JSON list of C-alpha atoms in Angstrom, two decimals:
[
{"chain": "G", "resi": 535, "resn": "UNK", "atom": "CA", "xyz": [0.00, 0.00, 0.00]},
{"chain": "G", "resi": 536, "resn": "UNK", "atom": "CA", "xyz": [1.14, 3.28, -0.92]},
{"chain": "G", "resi": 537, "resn": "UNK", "atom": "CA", "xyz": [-0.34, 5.19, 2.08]},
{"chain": "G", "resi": 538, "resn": "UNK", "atom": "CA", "xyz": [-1.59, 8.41, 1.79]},
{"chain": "G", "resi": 539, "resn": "UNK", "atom": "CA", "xyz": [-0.15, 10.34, -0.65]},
{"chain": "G", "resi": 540, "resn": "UNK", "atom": "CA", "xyz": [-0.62, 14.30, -0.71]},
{"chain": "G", "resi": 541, "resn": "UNK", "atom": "CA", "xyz": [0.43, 16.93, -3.88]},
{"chain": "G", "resi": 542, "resn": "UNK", "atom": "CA", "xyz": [2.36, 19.06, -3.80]},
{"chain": "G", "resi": 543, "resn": "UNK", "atom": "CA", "xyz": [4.90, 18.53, -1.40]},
{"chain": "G", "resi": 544, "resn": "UNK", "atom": "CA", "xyz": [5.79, 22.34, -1.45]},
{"chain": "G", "resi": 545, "resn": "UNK", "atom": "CA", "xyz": [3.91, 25.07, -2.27]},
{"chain": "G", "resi": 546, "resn": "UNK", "atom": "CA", "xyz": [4.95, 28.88, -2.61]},
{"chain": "G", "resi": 547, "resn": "UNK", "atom": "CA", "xyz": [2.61, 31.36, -3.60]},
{"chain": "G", "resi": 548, "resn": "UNK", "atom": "CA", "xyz": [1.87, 35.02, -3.38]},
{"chain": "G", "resi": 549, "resn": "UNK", "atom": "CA", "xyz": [-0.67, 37.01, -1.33]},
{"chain": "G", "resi": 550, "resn": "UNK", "atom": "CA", "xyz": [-4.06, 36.97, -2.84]},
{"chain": "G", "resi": 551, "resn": "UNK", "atom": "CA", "xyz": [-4.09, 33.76, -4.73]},
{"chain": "G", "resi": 552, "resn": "UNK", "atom": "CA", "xyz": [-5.53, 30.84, -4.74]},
{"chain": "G", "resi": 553, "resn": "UNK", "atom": "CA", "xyz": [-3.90, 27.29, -3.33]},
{"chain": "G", "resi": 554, "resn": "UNK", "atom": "CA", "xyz": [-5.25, 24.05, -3.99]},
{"chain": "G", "resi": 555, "resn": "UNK", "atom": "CA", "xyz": [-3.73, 21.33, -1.90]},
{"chain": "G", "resi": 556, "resn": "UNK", "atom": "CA", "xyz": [-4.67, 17.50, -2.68]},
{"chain": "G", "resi": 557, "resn": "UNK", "atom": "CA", "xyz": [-5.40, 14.14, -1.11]},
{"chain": "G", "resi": 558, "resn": "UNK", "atom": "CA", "xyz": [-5.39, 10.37, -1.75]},
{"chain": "G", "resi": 559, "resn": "UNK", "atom": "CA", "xyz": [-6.22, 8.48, 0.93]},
{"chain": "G", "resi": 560, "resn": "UNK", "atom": "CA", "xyz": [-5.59, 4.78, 1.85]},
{"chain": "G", "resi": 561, "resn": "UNK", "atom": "CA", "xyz": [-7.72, 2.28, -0.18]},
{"chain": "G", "resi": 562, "resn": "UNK", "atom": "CA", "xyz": [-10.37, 1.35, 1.89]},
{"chain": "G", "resi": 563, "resn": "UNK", "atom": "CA", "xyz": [-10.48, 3.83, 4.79]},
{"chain": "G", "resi": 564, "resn": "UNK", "atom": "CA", "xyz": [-13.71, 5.68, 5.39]},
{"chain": "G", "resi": 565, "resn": "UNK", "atom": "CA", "xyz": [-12.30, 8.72, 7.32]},
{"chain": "G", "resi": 566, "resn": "UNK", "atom": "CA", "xyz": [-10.46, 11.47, 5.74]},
{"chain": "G", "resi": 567, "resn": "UNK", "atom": "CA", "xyz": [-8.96, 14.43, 7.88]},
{"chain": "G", "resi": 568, "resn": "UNK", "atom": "CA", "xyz": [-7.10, 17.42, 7.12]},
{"chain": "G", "resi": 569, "resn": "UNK", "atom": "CA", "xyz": [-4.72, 19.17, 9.79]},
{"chain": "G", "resi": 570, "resn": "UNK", "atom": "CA", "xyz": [-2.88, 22.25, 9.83]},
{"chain": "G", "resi": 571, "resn": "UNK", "atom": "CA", "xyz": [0.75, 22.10, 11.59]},
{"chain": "G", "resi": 572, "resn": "UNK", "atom": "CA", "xyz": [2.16, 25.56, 12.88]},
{"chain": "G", "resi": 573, "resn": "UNK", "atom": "CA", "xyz": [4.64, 26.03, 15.83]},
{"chain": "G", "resi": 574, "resn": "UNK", "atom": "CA", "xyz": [1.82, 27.84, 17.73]},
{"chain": "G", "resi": 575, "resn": "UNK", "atom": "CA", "xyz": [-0.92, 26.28, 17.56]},
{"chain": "G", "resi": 576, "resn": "UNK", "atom": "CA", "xyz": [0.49, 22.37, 17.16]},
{"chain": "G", "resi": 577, "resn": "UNK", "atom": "CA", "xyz": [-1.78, 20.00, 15.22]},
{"chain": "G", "resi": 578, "resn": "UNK", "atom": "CA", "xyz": [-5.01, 21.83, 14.33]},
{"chain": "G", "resi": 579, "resn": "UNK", "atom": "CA", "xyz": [-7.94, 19.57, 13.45]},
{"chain": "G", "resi": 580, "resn": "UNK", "atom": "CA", "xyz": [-9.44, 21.49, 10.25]},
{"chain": "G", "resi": 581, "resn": "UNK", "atom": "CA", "xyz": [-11.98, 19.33, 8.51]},
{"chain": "G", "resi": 582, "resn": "UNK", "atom": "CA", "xyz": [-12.95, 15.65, 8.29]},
{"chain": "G", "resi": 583, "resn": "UNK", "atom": "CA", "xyz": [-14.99, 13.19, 6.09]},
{"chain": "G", "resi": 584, "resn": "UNK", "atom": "CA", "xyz": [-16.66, 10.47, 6.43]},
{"chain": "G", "resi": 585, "resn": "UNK", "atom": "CA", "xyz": [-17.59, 8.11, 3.23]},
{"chain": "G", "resi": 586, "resn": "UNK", "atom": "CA", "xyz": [-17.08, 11.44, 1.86]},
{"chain": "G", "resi": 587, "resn": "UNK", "atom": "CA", "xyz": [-19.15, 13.60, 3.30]},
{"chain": "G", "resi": 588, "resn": "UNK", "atom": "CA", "xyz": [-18.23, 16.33, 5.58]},
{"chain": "G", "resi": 589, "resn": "UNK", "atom": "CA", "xyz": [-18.80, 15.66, 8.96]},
{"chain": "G", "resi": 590, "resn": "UNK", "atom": "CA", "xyz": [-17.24, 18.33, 11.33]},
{"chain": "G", "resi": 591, "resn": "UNK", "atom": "CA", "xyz": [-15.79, 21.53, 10.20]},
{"chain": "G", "resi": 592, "resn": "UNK", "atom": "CA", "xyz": [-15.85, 23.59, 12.80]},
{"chain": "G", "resi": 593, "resn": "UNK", "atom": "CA", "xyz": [-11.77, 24.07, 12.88]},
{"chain": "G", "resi": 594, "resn": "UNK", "atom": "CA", "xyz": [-11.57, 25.61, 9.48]},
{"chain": "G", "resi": 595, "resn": "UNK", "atom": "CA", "xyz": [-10.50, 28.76, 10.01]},
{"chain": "G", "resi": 596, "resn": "UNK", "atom": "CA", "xyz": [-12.26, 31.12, 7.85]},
{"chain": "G", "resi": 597, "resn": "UNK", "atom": "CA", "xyz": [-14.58, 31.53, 4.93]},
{"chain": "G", "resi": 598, "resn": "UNK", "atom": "CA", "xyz": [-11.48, 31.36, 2.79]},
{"chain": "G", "resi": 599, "resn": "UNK", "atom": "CA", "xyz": [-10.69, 27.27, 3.44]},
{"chain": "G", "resi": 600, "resn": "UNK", "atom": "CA", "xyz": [-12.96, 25.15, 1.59]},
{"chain": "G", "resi": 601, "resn": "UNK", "atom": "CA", "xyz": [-12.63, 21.18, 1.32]},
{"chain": "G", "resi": 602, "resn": "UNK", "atom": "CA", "xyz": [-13.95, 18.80, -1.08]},
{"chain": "G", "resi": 603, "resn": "UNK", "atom": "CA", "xyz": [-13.87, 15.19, -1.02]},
{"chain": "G", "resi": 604, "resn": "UNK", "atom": "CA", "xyz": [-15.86, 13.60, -4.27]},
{"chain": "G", "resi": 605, "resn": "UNK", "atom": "CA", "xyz": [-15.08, 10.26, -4.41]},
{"chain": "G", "resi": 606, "resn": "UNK", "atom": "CA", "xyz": [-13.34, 7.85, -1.80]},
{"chain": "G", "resi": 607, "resn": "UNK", "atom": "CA", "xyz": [-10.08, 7.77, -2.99]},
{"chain": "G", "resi": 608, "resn": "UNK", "atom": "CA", "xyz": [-9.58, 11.85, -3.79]},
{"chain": "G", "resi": 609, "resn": "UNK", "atom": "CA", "xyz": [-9.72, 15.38, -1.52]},
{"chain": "G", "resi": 610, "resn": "UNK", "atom": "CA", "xyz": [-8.61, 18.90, -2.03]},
{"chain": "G", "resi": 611, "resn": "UNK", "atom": "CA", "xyz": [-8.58, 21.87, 0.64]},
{"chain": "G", "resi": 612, "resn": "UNK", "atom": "CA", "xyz": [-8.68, 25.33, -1.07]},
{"chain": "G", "resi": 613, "resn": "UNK", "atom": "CA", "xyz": [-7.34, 28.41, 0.15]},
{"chain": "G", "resi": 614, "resn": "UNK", "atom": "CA", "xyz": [-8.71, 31.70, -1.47]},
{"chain": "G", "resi": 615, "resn": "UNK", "atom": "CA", "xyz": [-7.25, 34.09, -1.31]},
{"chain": "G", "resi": 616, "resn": "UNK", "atom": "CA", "xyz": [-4.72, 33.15, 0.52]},
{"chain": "G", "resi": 617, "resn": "UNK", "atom": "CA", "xyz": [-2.70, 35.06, 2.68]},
{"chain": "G", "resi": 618, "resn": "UNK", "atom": "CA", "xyz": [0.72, 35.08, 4.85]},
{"chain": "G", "resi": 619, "resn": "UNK", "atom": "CA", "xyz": [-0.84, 33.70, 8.38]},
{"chain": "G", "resi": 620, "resn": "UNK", "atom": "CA", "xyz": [-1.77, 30.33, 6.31]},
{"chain": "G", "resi": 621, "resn": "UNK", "atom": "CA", "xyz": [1.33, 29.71, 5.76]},
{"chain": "G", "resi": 622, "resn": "UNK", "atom": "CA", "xyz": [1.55, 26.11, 7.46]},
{"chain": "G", "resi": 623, "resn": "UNK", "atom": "CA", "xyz": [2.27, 22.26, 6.94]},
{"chain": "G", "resi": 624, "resn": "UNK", "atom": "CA", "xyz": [-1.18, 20.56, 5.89]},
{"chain": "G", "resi": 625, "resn": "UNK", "atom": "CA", "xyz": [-1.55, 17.23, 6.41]},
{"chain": "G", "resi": 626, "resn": "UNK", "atom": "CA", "xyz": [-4.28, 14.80, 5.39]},
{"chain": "G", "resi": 627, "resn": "UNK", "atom": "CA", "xyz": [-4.74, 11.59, 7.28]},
{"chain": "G", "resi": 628, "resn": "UNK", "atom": "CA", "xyz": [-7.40, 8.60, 6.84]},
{"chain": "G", "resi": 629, "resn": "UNK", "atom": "CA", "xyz": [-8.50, 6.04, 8.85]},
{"chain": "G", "resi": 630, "resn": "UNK", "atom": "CA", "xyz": [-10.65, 3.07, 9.20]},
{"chain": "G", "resi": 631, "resn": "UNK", "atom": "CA", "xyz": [-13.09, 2.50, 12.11]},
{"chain": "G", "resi": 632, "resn": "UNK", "atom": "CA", "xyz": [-12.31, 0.03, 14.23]},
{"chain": "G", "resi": 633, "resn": "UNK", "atom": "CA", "xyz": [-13.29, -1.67, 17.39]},
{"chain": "G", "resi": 634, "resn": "UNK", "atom": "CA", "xyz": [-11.37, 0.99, 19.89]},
{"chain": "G", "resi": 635, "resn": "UNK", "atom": "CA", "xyz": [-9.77, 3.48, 18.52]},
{"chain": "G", "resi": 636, "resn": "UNK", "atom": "CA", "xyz": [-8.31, 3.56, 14.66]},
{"chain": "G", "resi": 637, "resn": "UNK", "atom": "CA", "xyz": [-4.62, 5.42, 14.60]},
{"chain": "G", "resi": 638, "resn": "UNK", "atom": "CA", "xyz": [-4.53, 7.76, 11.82]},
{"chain": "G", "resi": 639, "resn": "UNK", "atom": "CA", "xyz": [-2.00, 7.26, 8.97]},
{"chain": "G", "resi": 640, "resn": "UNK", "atom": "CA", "xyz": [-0.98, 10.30, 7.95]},
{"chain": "G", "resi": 641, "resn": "UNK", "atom": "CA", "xyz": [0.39, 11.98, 4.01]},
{"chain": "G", "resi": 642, "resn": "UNK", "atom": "CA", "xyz": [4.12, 13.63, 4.11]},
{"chain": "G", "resi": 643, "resn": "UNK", "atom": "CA", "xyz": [2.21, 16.82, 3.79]},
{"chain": "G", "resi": 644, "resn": "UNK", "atom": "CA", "xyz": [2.29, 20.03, 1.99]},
{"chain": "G", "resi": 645, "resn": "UNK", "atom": "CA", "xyz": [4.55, 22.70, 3.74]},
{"chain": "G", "resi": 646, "resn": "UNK", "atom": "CA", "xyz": [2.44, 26.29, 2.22]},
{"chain": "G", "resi": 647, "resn": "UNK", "atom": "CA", "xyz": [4.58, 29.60, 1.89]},
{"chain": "G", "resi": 648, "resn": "UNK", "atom": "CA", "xyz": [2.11, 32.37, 1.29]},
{"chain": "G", "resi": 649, "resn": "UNK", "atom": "CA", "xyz": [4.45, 35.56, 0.73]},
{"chain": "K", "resi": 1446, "resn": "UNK", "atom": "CA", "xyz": [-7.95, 26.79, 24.36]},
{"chain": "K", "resi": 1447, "resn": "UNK", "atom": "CA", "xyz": [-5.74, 23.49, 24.39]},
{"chain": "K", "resi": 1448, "resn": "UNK", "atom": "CA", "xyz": [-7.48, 20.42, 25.60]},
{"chain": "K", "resi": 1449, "resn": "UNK", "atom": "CA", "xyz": [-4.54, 18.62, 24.98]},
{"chain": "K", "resi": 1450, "resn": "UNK", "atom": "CA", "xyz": [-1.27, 20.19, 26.54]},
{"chain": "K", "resi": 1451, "resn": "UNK", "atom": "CA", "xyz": [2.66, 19.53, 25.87]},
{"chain": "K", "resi": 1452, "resn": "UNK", "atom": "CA", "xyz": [3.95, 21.68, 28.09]},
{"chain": "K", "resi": 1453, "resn": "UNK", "atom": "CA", "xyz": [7.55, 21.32, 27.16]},
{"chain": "K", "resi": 1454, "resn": "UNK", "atom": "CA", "xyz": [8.99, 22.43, 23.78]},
{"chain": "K", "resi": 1455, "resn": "UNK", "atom": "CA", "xyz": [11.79, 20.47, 23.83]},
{"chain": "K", "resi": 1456, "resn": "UNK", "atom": "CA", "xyz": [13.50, 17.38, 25.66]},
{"chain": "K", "resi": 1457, "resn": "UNK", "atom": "CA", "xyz": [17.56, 16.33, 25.65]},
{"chain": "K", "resi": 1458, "resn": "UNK", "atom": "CA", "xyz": [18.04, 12.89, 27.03]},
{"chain": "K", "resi": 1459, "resn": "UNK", "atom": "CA", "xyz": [21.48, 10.89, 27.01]},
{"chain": "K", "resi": 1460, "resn": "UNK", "atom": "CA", "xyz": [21.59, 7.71, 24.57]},
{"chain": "K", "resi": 1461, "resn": "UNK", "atom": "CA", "xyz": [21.16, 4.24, 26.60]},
{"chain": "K", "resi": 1462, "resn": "UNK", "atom": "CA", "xyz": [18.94, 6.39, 29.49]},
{"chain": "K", "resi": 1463, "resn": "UNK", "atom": "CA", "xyz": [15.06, 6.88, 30.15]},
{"chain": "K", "resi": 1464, "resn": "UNK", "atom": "CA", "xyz": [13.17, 9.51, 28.05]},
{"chain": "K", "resi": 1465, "resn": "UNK", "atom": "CA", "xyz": [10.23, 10.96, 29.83]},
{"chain": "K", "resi": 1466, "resn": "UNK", "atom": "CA", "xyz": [7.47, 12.64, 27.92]},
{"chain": "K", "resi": 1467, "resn": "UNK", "atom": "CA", "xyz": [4.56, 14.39, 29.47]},
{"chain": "K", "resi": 1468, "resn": "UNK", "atom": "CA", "xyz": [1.04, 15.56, 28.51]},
{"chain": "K", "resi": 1469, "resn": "UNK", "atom": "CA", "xyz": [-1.82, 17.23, 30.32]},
{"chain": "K", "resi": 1470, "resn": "UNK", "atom": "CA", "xyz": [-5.63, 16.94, 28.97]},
{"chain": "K", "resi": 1471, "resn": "UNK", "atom": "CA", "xyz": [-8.59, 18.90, 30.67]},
{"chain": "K", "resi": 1472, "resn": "UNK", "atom": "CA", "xyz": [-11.57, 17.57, 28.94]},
{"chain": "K", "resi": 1473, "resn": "UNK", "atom": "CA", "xyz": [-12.16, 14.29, 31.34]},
{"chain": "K", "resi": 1474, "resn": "UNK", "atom": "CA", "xyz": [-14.44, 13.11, 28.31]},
{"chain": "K", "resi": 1475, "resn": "UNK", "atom": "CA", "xyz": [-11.14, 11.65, 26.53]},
{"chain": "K", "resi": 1476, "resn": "UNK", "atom": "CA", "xyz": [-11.71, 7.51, 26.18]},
{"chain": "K", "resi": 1477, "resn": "UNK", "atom": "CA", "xyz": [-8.35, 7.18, 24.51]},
{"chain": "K", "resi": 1478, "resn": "UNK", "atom": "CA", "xyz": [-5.27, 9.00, 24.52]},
{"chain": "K", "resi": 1479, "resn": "UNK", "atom": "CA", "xyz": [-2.13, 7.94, 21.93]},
{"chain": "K", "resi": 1480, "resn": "UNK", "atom": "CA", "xyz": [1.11, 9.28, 21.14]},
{"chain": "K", "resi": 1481, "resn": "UNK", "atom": "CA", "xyz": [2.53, 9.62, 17.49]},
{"chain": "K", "resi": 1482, "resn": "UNK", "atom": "CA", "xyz": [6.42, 10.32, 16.54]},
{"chain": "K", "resi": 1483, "resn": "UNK", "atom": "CA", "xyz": [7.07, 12.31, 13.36]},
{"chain": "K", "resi": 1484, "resn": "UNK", "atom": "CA", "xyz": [10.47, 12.86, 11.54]},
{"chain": "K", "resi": 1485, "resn": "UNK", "atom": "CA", "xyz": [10.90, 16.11, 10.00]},
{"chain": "K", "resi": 1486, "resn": "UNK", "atom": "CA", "xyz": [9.65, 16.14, 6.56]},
{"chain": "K", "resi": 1487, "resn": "UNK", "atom": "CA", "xyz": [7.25, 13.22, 7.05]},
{"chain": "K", "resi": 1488, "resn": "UNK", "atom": "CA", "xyz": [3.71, 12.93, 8.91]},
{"chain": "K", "resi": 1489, "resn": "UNK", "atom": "CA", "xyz": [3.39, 11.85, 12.20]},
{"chain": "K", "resi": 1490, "resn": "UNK", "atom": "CA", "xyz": [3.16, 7.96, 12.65]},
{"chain": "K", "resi": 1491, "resn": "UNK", "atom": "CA", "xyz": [1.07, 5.72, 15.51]},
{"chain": "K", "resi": 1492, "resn": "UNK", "atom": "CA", "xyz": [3.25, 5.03, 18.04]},
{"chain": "K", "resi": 1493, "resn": "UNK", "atom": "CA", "xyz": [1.31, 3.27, 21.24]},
{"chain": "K", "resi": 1494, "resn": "UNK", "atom": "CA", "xyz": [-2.19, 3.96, 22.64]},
{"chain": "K", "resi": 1495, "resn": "UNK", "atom": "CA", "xyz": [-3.69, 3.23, 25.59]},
{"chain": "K", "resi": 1496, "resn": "UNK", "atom": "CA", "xyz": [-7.50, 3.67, 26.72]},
{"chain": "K", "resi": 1497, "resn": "UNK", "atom": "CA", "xyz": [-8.98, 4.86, 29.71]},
{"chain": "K", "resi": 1498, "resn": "UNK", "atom": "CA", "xyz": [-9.61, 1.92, 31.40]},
{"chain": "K", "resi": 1499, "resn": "UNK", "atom": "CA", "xyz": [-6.34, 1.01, 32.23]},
{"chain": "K", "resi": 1500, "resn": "UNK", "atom": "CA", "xyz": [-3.55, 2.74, 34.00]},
{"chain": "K", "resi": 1501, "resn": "UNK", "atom": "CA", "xyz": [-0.05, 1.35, 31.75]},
{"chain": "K", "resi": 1502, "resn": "UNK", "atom": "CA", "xyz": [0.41, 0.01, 28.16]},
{"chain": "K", "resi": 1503, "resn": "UNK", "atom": "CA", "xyz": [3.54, -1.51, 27.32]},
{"chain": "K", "resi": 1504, "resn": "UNK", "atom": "CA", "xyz": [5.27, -2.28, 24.00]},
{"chain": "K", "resi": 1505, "resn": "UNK", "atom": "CA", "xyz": [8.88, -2.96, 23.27]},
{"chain": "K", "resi": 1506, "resn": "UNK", "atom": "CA", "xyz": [10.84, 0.18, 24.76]},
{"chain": "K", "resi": 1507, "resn": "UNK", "atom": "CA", "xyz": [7.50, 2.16, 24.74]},
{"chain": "K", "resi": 1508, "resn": "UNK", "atom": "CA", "xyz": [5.38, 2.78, 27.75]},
{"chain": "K", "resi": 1509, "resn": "UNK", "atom": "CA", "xyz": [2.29, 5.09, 28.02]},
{"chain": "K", "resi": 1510, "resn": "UNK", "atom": "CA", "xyz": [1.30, 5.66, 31.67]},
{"chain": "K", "resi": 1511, "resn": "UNK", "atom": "CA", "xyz": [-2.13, 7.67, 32.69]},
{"chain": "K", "resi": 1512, "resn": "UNK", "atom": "CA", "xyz": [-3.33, 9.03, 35.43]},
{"chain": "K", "resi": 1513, "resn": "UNK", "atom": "CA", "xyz": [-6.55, 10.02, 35.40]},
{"chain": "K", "resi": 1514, "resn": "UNK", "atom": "CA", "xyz": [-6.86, 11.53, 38.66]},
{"chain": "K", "resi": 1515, "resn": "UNK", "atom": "CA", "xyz": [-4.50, 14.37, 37.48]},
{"chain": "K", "resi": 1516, "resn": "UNK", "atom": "CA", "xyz": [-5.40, 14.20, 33.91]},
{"chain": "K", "resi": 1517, "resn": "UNK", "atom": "CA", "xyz": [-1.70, 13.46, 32.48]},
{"chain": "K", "resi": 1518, "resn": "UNK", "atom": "CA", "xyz": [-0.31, 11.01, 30.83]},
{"chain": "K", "resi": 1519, "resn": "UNK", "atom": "CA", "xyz": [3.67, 10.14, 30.02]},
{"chain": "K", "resi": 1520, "resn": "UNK", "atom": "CA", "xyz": [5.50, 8.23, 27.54]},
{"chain": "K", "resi": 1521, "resn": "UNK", "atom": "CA", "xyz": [8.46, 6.38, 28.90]},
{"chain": "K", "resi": 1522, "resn": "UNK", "atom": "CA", "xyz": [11.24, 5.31, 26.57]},
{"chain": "K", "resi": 1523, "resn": "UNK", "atom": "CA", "xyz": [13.97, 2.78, 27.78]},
{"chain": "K", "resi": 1524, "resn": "UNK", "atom": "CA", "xyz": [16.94, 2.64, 26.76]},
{"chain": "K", "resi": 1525, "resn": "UNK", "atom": "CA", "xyz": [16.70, 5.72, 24.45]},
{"chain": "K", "resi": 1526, "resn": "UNK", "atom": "CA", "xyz": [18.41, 5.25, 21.00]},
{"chain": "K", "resi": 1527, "resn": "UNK", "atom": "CA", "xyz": [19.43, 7.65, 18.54]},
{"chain": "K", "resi": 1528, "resn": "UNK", "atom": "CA", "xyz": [16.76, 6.78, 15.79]},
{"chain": "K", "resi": 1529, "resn": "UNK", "atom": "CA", "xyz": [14.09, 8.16, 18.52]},
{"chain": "K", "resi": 1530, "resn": "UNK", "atom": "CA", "xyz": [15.22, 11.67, 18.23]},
{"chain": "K", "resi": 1531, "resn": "UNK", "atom": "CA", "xyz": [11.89, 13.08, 16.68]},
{"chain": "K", "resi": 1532, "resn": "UNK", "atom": "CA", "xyz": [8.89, 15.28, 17.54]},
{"chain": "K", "resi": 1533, "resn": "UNK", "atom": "CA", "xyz": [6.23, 13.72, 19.52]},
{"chain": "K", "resi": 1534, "resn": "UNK", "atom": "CA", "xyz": [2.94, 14.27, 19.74]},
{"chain": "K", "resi": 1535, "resn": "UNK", "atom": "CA", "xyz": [-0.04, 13.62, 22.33]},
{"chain": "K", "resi": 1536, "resn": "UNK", "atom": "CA", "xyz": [-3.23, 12.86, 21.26]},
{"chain": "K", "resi": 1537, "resn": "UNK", "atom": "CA", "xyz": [-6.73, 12.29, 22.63]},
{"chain": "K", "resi": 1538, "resn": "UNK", "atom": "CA", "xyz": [-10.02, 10.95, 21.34]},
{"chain": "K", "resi": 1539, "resn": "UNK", "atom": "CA", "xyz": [-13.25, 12.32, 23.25]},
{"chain": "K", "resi": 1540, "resn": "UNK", "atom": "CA", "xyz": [-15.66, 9.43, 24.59]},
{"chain": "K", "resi": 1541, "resn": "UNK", "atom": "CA", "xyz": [-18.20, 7.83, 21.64]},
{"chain": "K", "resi": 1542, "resn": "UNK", "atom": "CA", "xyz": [-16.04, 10.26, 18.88]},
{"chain": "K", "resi": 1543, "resn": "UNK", "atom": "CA", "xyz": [-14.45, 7.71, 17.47]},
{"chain": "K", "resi": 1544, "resn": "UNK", "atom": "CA", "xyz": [-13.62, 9.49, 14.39]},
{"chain": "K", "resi": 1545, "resn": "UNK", "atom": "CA", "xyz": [-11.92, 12.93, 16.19]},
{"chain": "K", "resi": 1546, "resn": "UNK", "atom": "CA", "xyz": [-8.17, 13.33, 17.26]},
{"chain": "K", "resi": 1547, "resn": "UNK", "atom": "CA", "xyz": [-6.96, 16.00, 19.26]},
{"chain": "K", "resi": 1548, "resn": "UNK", "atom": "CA", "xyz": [-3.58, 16.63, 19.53]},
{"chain": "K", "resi": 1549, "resn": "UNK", "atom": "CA", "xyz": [-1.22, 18.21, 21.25]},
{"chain": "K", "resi": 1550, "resn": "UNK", "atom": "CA", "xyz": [1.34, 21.08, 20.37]},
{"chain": "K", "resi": 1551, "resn": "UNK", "atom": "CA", "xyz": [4.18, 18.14, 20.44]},
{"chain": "K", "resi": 1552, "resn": "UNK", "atom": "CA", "xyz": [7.44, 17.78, 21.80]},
{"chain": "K", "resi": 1553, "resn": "UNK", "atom": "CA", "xyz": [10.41, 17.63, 20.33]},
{"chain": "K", "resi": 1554, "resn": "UNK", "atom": "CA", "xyz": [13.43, 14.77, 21.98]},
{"chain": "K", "resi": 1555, "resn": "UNK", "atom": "CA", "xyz": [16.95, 15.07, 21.07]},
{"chain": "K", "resi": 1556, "resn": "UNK", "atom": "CA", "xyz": [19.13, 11.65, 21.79]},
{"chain": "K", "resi": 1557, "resn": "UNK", "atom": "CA", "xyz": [22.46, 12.73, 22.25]},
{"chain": "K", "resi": 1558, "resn": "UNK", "atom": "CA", "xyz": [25.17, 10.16, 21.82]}
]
């Protein structure tokens, strides 16, 4: 298995535009997550799905983060416009429900520059 | 406001000796509590878990302790070896949420040799 794999690794952009950051989760899992990583605020809990439909968003920041997830196996989290205070790590997890609890297996992430 | 609480940035711990990590939670609603280790560049992996039931959890060099009385937890790591130099994070799932992690702001252990 080829985990979960997240596009693109690296992403600078100016001010003002828009960022589209991507998702493939693990065959087979039903939960799809996407956290923010600063030095602040730790691990932030934006968004997550369930058999792809949005289940609890109340950690996306603003009006300006939007996520999509249209099938099982693909998400994107949009930024627009974005601006310098998003500039973060994203990462997208999945997991499958189990019996206790499921550990997440997390992407490599996207580290965002917004300049 | 942080539910879940690494109070210490950073940790420096002699190769072959005991690394302590420590986390404090306030929402007593947490069922399950784990700890994931992440290398820079990469996302954080599963380390060990333990649920709220039970007081130790043991595996290999890895052992989560909790005390729910004072709402903390530690991760105990014995001996220590170079390749555990990472960032660590504490994590906690609230009770019947199966599908919602919180974690903590992480900290980071240096081995030194």
């Amino acid at each position: 298995d080829a985990g979960v794999i997240q596009s693109p690794r690296h992403e600078v952009t100016e001010m003002g535009q828009e960022v589209t950051l991507r998702c493939k989760p693990i065959s087979g899992h039903d939960y799809l997550f996407w956290y923010r990583q600063t030095m602040m605020r730790g691990l932030e809990l934006l968004i997550y799905f369930n058999n792809n439909v949005p289940i609890d968003d109340s950690g996306m920041p603003e009006d300006r983060f939007s996520a999509k997830m249209p099938n099982a196996s693909f998400s994107t989290l949009k930024i627009q416009p974005s601006e310098p205070r998003d500039s973060a790590v994203y990462f997208c997890a999945s997991s499958f429900p189990g019996t206790n609890v499921s550990p997440l297996h997390f992407g490599n992430g996207t580290r965002l520059t917004v300049t | 406001d942080q539910q879940v609480k690494q109070n210490s940035p950073s940790l420096s711990v002699q190769e072959g000796r005991i690394s302590i990590l420590n986390c404090d939670y306030t929402n007593s609603m947490f069922d399950y509590f784990l700890w994931y280790k992440k290398y820079p560049a990469e996302g954080p992996t599963f380390l060990i878990s333990i649920s709220s039931i039970k007081d130790k959890n043991e595996d290999g060099r890895f052992t989560v302790f909790l005390n729910k009385s004072a709402k903390h937890l530690s991760l105990h790591i014995v001996p220590s070896q170079p390749g555990d130099s990472a960032v660590y994070f504490c994590a906690a799932r609230p009770m019947g949420r199966d599908d919602k992690i919180i974690f903590g702001k992480g900290t980071r252990l240096h081995i030194l040799p």
